[in-house]
mmCIF file of C-alpha atoms in Angstrom:
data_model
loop_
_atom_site.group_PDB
_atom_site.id
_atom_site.type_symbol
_atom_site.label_atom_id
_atom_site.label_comp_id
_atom_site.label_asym_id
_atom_site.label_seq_id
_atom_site.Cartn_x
_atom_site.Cartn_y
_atom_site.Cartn_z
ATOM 1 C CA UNK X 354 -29.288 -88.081 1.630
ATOM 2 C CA UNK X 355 -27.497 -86.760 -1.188
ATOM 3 C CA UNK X 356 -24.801 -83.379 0.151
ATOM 4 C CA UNK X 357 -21.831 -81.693 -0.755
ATOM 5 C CA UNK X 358 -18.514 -81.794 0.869
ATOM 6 C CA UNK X 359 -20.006 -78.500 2.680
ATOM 7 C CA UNK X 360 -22.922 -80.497 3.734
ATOM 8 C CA UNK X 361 -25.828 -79.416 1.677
ATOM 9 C CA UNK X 362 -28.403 -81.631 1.000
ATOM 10 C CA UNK X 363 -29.669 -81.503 -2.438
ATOM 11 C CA UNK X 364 -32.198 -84.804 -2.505
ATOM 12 C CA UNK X 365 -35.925 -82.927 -3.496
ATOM 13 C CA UNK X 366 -34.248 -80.039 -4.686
ATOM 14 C CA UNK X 367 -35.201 -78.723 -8.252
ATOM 15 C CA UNK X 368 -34.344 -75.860 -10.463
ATOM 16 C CA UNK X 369 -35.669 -72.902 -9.708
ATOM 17 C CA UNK X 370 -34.561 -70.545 -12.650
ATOM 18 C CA UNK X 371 -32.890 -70.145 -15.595
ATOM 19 C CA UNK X 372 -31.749 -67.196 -16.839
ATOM 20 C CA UNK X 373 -30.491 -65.306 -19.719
ATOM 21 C CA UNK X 374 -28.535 -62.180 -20.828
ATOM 22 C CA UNK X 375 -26.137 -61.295 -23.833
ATOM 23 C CA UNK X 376 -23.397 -58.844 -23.657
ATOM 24 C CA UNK X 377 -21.093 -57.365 -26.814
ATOM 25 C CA UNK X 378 -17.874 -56.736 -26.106
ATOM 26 C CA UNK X 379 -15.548 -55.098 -28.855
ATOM 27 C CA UNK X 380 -11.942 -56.178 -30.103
ATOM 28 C CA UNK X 381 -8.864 -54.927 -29.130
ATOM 29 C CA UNK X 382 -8.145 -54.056 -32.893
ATOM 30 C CA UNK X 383 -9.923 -55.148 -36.124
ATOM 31 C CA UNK X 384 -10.186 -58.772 -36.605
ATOM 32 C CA UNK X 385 -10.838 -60.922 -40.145
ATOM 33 C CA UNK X 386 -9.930 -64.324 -40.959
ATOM 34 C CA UNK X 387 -10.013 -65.883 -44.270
ATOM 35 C CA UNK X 388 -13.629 -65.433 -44.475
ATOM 36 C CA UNK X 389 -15.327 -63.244 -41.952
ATOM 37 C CA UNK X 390 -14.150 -59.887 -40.174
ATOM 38 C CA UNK X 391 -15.107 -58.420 -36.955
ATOM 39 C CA UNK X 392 -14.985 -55.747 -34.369
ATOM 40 C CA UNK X 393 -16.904 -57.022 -31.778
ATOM 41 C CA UNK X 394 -17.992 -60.269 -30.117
ATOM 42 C CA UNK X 395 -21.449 -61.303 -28.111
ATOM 43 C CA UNK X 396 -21.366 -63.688 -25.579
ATOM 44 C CA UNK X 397 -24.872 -65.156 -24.590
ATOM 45 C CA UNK X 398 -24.406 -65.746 -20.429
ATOM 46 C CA UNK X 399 -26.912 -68.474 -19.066
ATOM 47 C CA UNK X 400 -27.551 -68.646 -14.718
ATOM 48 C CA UNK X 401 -29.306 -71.826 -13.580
ATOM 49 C CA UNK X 402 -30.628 -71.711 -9.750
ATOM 50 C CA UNK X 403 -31.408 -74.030 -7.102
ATOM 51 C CA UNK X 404 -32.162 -72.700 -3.933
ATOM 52 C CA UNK X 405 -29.336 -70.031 -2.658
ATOM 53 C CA UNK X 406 -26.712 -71.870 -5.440
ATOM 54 C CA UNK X 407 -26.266 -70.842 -9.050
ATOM 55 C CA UNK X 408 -24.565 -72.229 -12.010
ATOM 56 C CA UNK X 409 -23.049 -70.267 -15.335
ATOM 57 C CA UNK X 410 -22.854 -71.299 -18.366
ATOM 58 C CA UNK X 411 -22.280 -69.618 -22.139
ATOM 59 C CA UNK X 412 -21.869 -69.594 -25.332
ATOM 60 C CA UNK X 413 -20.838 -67.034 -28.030
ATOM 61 C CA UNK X 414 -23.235 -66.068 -30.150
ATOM 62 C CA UNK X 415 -25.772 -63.420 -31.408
ATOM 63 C CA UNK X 416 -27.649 -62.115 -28.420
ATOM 64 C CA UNK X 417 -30.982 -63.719 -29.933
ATOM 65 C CA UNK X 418 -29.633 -66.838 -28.419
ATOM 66 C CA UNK X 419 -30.778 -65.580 -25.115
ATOM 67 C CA UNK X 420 -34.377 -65.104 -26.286
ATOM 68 C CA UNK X 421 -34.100 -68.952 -27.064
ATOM 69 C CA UNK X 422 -33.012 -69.838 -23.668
ATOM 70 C CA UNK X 423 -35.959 -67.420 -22.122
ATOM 71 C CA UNK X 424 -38.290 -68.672 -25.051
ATOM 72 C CA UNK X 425 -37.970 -72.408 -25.965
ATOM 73 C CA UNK X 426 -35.588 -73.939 -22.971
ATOM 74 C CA UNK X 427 -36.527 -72.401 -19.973
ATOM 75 C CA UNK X 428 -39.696 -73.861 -18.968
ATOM 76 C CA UNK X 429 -38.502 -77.619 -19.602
ATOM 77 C CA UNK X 430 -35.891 -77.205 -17.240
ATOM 78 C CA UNK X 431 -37.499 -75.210 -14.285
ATOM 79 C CA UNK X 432 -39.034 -77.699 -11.761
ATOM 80 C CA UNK X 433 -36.720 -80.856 -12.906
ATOM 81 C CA UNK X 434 -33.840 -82.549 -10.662
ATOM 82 C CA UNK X 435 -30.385 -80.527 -10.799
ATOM 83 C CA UNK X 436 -28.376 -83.764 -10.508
ATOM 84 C CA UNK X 437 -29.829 -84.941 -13.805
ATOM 85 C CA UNK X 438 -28.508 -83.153 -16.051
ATOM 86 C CA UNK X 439 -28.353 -85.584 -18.855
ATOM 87 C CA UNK X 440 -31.885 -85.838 -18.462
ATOM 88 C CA UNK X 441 -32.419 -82.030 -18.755
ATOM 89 C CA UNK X 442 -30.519 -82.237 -21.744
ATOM 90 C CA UNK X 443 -32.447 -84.853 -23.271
ATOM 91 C CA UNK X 444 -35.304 -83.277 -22.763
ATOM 92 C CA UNK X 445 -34.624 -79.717 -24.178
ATOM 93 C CA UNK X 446 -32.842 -81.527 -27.401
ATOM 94 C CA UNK X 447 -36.594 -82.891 -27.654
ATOM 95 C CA UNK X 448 -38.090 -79.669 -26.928
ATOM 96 C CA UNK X 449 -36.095 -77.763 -30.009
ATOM 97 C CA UNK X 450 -37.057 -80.300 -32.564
ATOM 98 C CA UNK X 451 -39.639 -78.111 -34.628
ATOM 99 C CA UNK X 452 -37.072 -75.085 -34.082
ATOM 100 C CA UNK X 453 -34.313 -76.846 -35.668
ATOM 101 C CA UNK X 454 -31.402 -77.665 -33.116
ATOM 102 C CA UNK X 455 -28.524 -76.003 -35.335
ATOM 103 C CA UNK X 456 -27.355 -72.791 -35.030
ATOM 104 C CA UNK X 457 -28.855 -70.104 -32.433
ATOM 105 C CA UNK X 458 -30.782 -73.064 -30.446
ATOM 106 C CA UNK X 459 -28.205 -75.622 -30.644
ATOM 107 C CA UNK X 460 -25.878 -72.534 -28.796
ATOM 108 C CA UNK X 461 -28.902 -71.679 -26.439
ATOM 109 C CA UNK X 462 -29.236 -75.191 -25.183
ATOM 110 C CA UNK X 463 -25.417 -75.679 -24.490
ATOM 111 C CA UNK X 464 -25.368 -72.267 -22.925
ATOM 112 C CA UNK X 465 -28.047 -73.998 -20.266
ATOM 113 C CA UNK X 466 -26.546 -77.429 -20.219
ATOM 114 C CA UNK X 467 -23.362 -75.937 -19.315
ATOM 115 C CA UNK X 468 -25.025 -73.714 -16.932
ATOM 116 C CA UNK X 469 -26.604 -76.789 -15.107
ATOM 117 C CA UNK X 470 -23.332 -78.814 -14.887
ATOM 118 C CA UNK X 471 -21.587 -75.864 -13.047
ATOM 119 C CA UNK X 472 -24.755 -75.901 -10.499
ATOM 120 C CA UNK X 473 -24.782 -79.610 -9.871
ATOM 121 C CA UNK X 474 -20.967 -79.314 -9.228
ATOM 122 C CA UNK X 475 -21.676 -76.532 -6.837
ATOM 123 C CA UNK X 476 -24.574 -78.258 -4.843
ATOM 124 C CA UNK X 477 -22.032 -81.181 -4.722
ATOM 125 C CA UNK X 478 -19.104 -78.939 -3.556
ATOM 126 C CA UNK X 479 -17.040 -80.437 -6.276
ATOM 127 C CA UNK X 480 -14.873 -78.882 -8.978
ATOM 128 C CA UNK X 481 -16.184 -79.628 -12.417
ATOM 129 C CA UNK X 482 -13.406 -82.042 -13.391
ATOM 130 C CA UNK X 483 -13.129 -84.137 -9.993
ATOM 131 C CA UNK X 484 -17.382 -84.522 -11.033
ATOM 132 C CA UNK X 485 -17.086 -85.616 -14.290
ATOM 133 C CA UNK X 486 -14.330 -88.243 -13.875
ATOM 134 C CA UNK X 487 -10.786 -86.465 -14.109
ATOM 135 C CA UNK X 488 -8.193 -88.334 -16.210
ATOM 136 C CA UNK X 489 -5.305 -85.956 -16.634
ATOM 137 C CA UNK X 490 -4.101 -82.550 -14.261
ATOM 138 C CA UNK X 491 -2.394 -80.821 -16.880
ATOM 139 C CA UNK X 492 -4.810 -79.507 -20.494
ATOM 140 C CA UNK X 493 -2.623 -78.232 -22.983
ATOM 141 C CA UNK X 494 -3.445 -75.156 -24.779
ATOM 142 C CA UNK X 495 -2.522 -73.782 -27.799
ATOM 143 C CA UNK X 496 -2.276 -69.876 -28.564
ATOM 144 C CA UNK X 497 -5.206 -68.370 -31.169
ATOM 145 C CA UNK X 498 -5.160 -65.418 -33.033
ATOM 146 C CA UNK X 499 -2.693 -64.204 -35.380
ATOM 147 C CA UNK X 500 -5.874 -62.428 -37.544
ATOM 148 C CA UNK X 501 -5.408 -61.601 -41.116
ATOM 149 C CA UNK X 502 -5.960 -57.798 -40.213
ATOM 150 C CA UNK X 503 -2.702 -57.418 -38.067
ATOM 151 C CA UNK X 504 0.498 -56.482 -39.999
ATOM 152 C CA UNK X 505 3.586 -58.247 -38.964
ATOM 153 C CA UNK X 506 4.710 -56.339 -36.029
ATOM 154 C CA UNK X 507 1.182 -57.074 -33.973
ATOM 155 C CA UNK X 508 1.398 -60.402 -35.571
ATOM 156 C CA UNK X 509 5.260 -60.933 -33.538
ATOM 157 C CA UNK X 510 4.228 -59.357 -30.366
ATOM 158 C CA UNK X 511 1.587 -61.709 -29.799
ATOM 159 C CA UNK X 512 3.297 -64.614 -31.024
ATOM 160 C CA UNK X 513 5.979 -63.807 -28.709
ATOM 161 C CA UNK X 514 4.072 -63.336 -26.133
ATOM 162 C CA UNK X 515 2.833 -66.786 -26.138
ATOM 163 C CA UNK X 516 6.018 -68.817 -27.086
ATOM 164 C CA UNK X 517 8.614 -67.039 -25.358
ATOM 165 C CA UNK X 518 6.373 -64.599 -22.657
ATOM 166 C CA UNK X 519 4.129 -67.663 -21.350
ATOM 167 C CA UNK X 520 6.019 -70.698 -22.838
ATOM 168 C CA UNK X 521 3.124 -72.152 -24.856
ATOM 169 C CA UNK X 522 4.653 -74.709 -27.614
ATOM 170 C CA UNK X 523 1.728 -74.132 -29.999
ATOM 171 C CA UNK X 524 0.453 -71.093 -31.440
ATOM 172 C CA UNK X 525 -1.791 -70.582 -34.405
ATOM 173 C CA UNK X 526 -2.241 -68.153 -37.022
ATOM 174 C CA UNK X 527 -5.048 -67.354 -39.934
ATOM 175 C CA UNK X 528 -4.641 -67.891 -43.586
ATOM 176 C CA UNK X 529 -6.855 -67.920 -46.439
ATOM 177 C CA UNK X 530 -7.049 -64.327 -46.358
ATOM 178 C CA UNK X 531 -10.243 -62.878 -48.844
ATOM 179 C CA UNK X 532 -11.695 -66.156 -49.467
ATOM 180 C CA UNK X 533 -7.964 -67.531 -50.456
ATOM 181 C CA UNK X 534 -7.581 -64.889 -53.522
ATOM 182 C CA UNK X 535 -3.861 -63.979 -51.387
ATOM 183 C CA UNK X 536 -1.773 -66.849 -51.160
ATOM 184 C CA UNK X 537 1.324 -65.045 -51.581
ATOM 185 C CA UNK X 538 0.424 -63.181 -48.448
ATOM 186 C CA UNK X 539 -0.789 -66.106 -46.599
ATOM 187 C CA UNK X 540 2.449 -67.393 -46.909
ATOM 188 C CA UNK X 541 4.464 -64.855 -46.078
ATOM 189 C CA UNK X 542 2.701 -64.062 -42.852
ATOM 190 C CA UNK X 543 3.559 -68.086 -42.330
ATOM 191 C CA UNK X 544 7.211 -67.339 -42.515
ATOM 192 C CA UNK X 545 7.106 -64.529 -40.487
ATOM 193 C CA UNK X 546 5.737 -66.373 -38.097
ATOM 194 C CA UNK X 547 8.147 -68.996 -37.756
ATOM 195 C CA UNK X 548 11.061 -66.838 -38.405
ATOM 196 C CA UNK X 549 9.401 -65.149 -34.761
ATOM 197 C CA UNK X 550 8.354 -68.132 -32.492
ATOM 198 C CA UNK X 551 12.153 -70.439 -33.357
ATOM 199 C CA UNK X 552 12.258 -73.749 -34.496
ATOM 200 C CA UNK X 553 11.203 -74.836 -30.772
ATOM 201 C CA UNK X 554 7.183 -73.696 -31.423
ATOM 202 C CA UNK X 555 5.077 -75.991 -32.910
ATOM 203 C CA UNK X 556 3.214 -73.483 -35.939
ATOM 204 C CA UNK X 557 -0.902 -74.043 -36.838
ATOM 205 C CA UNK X 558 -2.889 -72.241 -39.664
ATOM 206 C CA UNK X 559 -6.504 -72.035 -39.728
ATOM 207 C CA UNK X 560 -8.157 -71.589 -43.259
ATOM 208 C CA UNK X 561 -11.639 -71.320 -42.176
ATOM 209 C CA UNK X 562 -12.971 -73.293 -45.140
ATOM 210 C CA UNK X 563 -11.366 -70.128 -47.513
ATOM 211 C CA UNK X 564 -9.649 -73.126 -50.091
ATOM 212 C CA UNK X 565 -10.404 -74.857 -52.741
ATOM 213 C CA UNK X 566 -9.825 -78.503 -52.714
ATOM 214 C CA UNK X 567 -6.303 -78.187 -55.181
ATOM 215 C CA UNK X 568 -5.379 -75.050 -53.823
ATOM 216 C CA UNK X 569 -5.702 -76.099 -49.892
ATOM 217 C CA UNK X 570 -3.592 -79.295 -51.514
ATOM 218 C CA UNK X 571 -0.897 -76.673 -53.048
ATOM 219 C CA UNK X 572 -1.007 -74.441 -49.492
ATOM 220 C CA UNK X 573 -0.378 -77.775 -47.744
ATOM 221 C CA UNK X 574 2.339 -78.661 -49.460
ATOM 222 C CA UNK X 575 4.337 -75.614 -48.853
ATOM 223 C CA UNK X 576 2.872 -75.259 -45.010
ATOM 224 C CA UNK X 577 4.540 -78.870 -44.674
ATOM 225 C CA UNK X 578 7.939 -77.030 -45.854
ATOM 226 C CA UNK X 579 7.611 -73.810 -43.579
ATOM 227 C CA UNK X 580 6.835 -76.800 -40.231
ATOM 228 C CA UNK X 581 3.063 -76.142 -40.272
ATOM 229 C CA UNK X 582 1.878 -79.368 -38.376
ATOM 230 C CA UNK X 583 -1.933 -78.084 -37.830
ATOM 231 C CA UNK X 584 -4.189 -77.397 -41.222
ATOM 232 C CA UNK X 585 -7.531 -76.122 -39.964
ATOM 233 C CA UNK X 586 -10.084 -76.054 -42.278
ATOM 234 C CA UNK X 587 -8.349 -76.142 -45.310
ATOM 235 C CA UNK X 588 -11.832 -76.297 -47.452
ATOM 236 C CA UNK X 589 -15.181 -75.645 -45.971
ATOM 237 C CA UNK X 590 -16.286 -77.978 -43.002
ATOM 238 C CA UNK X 591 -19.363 -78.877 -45.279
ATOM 239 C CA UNK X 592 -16.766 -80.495 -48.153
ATOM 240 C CA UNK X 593 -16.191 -83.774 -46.060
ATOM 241 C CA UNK X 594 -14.747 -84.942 -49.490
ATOM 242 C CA UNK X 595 -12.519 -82.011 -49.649
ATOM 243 C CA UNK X 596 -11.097 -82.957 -46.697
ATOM 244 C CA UNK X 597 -10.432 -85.916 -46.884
ATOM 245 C CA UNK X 598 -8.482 -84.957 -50.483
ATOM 246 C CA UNK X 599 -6.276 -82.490 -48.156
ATOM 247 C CA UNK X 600 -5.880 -84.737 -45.487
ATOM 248 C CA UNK X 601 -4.359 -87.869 -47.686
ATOM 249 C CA UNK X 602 -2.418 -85.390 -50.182
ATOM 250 C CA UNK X 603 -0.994 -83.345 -46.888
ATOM 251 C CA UNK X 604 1.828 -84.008 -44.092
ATOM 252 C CA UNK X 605 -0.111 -81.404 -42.103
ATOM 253 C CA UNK X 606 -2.746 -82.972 -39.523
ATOM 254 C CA UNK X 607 -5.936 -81.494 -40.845
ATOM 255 C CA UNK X 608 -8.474 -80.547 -38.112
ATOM 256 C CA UNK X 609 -12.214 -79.438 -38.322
ATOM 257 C CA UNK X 610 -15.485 -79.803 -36.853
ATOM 258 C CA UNK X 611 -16.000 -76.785 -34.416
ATOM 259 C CA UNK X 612 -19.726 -76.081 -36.271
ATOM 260 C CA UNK X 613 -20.856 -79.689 -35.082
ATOM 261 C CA UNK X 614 -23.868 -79.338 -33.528
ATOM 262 C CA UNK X 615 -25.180 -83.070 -32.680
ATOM 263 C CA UNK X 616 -23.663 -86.442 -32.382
ATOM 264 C CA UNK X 617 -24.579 -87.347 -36.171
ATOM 265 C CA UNK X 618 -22.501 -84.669 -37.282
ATOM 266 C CA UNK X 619 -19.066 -85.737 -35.661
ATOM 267 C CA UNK X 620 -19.952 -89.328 -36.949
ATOM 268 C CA UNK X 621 -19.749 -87.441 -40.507
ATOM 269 C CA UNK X 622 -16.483 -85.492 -39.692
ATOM 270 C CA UNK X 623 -14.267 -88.066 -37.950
ATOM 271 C CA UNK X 624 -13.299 -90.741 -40.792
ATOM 272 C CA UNK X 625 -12.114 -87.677 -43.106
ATOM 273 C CA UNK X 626 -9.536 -85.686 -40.531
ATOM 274 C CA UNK X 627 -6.743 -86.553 -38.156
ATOM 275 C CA UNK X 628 -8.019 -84.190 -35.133
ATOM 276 C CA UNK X 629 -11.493 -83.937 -34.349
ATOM 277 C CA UNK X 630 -12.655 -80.663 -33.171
ATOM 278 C CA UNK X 631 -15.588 -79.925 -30.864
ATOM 279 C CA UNK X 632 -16.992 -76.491 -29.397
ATOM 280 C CA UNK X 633 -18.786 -77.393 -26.146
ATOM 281 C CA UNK X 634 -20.510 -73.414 -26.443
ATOM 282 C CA UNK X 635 -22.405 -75.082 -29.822
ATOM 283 C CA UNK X 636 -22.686 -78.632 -29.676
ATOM 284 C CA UNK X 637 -24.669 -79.455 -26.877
ATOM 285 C CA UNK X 638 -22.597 -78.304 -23.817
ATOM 286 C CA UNK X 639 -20.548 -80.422 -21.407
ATOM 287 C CA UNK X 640 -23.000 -83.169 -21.916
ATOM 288 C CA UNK X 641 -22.709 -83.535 -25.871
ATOM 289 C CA UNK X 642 -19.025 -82.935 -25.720
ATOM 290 C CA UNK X 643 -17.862 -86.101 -24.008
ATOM 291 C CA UNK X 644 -19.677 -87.591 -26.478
ATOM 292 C CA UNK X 645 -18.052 -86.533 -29.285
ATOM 293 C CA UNK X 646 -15.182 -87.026 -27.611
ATOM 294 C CA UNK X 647 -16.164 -90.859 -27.307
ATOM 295 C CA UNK X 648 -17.333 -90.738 -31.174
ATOM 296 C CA UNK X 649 -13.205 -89.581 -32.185
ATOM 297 C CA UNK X 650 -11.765 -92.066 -29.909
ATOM 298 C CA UNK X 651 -13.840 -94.841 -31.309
ATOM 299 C CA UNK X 652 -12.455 -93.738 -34.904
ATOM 300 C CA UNK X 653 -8.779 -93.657 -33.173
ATOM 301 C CA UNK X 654 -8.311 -89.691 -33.162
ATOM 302 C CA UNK X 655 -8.084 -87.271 -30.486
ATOM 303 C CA UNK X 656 -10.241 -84.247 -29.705
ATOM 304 C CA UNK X 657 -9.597 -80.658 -29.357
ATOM 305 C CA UNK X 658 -11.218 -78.045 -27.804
ATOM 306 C CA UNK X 659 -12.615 -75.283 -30.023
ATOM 307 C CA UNK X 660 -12.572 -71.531 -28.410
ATOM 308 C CA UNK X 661 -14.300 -70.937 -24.935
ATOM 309 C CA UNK X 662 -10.984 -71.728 -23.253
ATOM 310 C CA UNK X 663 -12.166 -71.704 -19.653
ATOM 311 C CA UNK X 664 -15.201 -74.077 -20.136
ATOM 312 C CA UNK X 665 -12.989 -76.814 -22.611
ATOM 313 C CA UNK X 666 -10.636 -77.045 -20.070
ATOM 314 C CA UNK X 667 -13.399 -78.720 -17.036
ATOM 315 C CA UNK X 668 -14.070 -81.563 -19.988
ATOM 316 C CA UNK X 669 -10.926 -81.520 -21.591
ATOM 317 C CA UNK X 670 -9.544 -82.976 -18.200
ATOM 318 C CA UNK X 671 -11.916 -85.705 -18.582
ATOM 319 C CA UNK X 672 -11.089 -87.472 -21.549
ATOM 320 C CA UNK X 673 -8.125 -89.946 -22.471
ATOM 321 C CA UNK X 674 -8.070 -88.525 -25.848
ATOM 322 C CA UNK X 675 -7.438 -85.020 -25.404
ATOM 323 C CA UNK X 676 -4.283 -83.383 -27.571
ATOM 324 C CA UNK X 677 -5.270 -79.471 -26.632
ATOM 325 C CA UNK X 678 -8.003 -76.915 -26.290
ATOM 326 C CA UNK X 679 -7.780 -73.385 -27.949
ATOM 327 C CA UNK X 680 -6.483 -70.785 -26.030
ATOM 328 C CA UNK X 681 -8.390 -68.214 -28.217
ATOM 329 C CA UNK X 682 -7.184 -64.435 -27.990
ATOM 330 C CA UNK X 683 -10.531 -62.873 -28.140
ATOM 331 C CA UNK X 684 -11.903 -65.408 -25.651
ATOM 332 C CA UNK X 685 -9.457 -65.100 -23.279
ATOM 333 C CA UNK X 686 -9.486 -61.518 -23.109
ATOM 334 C CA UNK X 687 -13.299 -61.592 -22.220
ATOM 335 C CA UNK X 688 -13.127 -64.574 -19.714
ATOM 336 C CA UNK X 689 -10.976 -62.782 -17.869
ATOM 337 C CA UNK X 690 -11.870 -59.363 -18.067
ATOM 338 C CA UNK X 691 -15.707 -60.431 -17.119
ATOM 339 C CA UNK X 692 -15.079 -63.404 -14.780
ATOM 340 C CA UNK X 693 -13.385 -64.401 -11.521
ATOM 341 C CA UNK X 694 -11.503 -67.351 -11.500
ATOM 342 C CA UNK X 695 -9.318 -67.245 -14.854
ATOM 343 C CA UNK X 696 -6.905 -69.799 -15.705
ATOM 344 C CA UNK X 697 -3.076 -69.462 -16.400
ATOM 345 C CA UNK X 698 -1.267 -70.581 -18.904
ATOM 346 C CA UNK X 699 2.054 -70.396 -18.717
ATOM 347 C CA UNK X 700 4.404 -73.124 -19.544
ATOM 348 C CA UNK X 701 1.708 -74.339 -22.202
ATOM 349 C CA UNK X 702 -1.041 -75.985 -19.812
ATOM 350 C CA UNK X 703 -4.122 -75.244 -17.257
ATOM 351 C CA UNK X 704 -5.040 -76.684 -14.386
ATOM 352 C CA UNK X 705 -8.999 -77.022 -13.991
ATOM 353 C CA UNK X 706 -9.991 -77.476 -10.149
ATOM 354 C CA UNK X 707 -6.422 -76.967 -8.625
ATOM 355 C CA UNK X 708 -8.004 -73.841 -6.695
ATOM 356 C CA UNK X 709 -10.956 -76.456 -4.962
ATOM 357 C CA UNK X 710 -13.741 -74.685 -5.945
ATOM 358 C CA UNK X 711 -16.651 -76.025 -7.036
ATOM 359 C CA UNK X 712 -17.957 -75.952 -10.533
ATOM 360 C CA UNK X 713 -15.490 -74.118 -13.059
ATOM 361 C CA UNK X 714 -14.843 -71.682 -10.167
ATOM 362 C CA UNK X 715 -15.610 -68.693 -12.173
ATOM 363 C CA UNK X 716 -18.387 -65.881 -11.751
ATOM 364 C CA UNK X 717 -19.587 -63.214 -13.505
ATOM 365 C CA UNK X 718 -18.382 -59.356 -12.393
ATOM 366 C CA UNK X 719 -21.442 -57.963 -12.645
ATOM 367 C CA UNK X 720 -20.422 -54.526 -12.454
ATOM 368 C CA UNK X 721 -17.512 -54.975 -15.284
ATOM 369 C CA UNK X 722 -20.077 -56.579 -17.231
ATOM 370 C CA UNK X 723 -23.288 -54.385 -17.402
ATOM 371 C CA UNK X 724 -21.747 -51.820 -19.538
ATOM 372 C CA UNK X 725 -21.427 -54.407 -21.821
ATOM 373 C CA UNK X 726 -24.695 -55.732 -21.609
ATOM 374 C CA UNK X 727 -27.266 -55.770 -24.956
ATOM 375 C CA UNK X 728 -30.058 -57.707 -23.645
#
């Protein structure tokens, strides 16, 4: 018999339900990088149930994503083993062909494969990490934000915050501002930002693909003179060429791949960047993630963690080639305003399962959340 450290057999048990439901939850403050602006984000929330036990999962996207969990994932699940959840996964990738994976069903089905992970941990009584195969205690995390819409005195505060309030050694700031037509700006901001976190913070940009090839070459070159060690997305994540022109003409260590949605993909990305990036909430969940993890390792790089803090961190414990996971400001503010269970940061790392409980250990506030709620 198959039972958790509480004693609950799970041999002949099978999922029971899988549900969806999408809530919007708006910024703080306006929000633009170098090629998108926002003032509010949806986060897609997926339950998966087996008997009195429930596991949560999600991803952030457009709330149509939970149509495509109700719609195209749902019944291949219900009715199949919890404790195989490779198998689950397997067989919704091969449900979604004719849909196309990428995109709104490539989110769905991590949403649910993330979902089913948690439950198997919980029907195990076993924290996510000690379930996968923990390598490492400590995940280091990196501060995100720094959008092109604050001016310089939001811009400090939360930089200072981070480096000097919580004693993260990374923090990370966006460039490319109006599809890179602001350099001198872009810069600037750069030097304000290091003139406010000390020579002691290590200082990332994120382009989000805003570049040309010769002018991401031209923005490296000064980054490298300012101590920007992190270039993310210097050119658009489609330009594999492009970056692997930035990444040989730059000191910077130039970093994409968070829009990888299959294995094929991070085959594509890994010879032409020297950090591979994954986002578990797009890829394929908790299951597709160590796998791309596997696929940078085999071409010598590490991995990072792309948004979602509080999910990256179960996986990122898991893997020998882990440099950080993003510890994204919008994120963060809505992991922990809408679940139990948040992480802390301070001194520049999480600890995934130190509380003992099973799964991630978070759940949703229902009552916090349904205000939020869309569909």
């Amino acid at each position: 018999m198959t039972a958790g450290q509480g004693g609950r057999s799970v041999r002949g048990g099978r999922i029971e339900r899988v549900e969806a439901a999408a809530y919007t939850v708006p910024t703080d403050a306006p929000e633009a990088d170098g090629t998108l602006a926002w003032d509010a984000t949806t986060m897609v929330v997926v339950e998966a149930g087996c008997g009195d036990e429930s596991g949560l999962g999600w991803t952030y996207a457009p709330a149509a994503a939970a149509a495509a969990v109700s719609g195209l994932l749902r019944d291949v699940v219900v009715g199949r083993d919890p404790l195989d959840v490779p198998g689950a996964h397997e067989a919704m990738v091969r449900a979604v062909r004719n849909a196309g994976r990428p995109g709104l069903v490539g989110d769905a089905l991590s949403a649910v494969d993330m979902a089913l992970w948690d439950l198997k941990a919980r029907l195990l009584g076993l924290p996510l990490p000690e379930l996968i195969g923990r390598v490492r205690e400590d995940v280091p995390v990196y501060g995100s934000g720094g959008f092109t819409t604050y001016h310089d005195t939001r811009l400090a505060t939360q930089l200072t915050g981070w480096a000097h309030g919580q004693g993260i050694p990374r923090v990370k700031i966006k460039i490319g501002e109006s599809w890179g037509r602001d350099v001198a700006r872009d810069l600037a901001r750069v030097r304000h930002a290091r003139e406010t976190i000390g020579p002691g913070t290590d200082l990332y940009v994120d382009a989000n693909g805003a570049y040309t090839r010769k002018q991401a070459v031209r923005v490296g070159r000064a980054l490298a003179e300012l101590g920007v060690v992190w270039f993310e997305e210097p050119v658009s994540s489609d330009d594999l060429e492009g970056l692997r022109v930035v990444r040989d003409a730059c000191d910077c260590d130039v970093a994409a791949g968070e829009y990888g949605h299959d294995l094929p993909y991070f085959a594509r990305m890994a010879p032409v960047v020297d950090c591979l990036q994954a986002d578990a909430t797009r890829c394929g969940g908790f299951t597709e993630w160590l796998r791309a993890a596997a696929v940078a390792q085999a071409h010598g790089l590490e991995i990072s963690g792309h948004c979602a803090p509080h999910l990256h961190a179960q996986v990122a414990a898991c893997v020998p080639n882990l440099r950080h996971i993003e510890w994204f400001h919008d994120h963060v503010r809505i992991e922990t305003a809408l679940f139990t269970g948040a992480l802390d940061p301070a001194g520049g790392t999480v600890r995934p399962g130190a509380s003992g409980e099973p799964g991630h250990g978070m759940r949703l506030k229902r009552e916090e959340a349904e205000p939020c709620r869309v569909l």
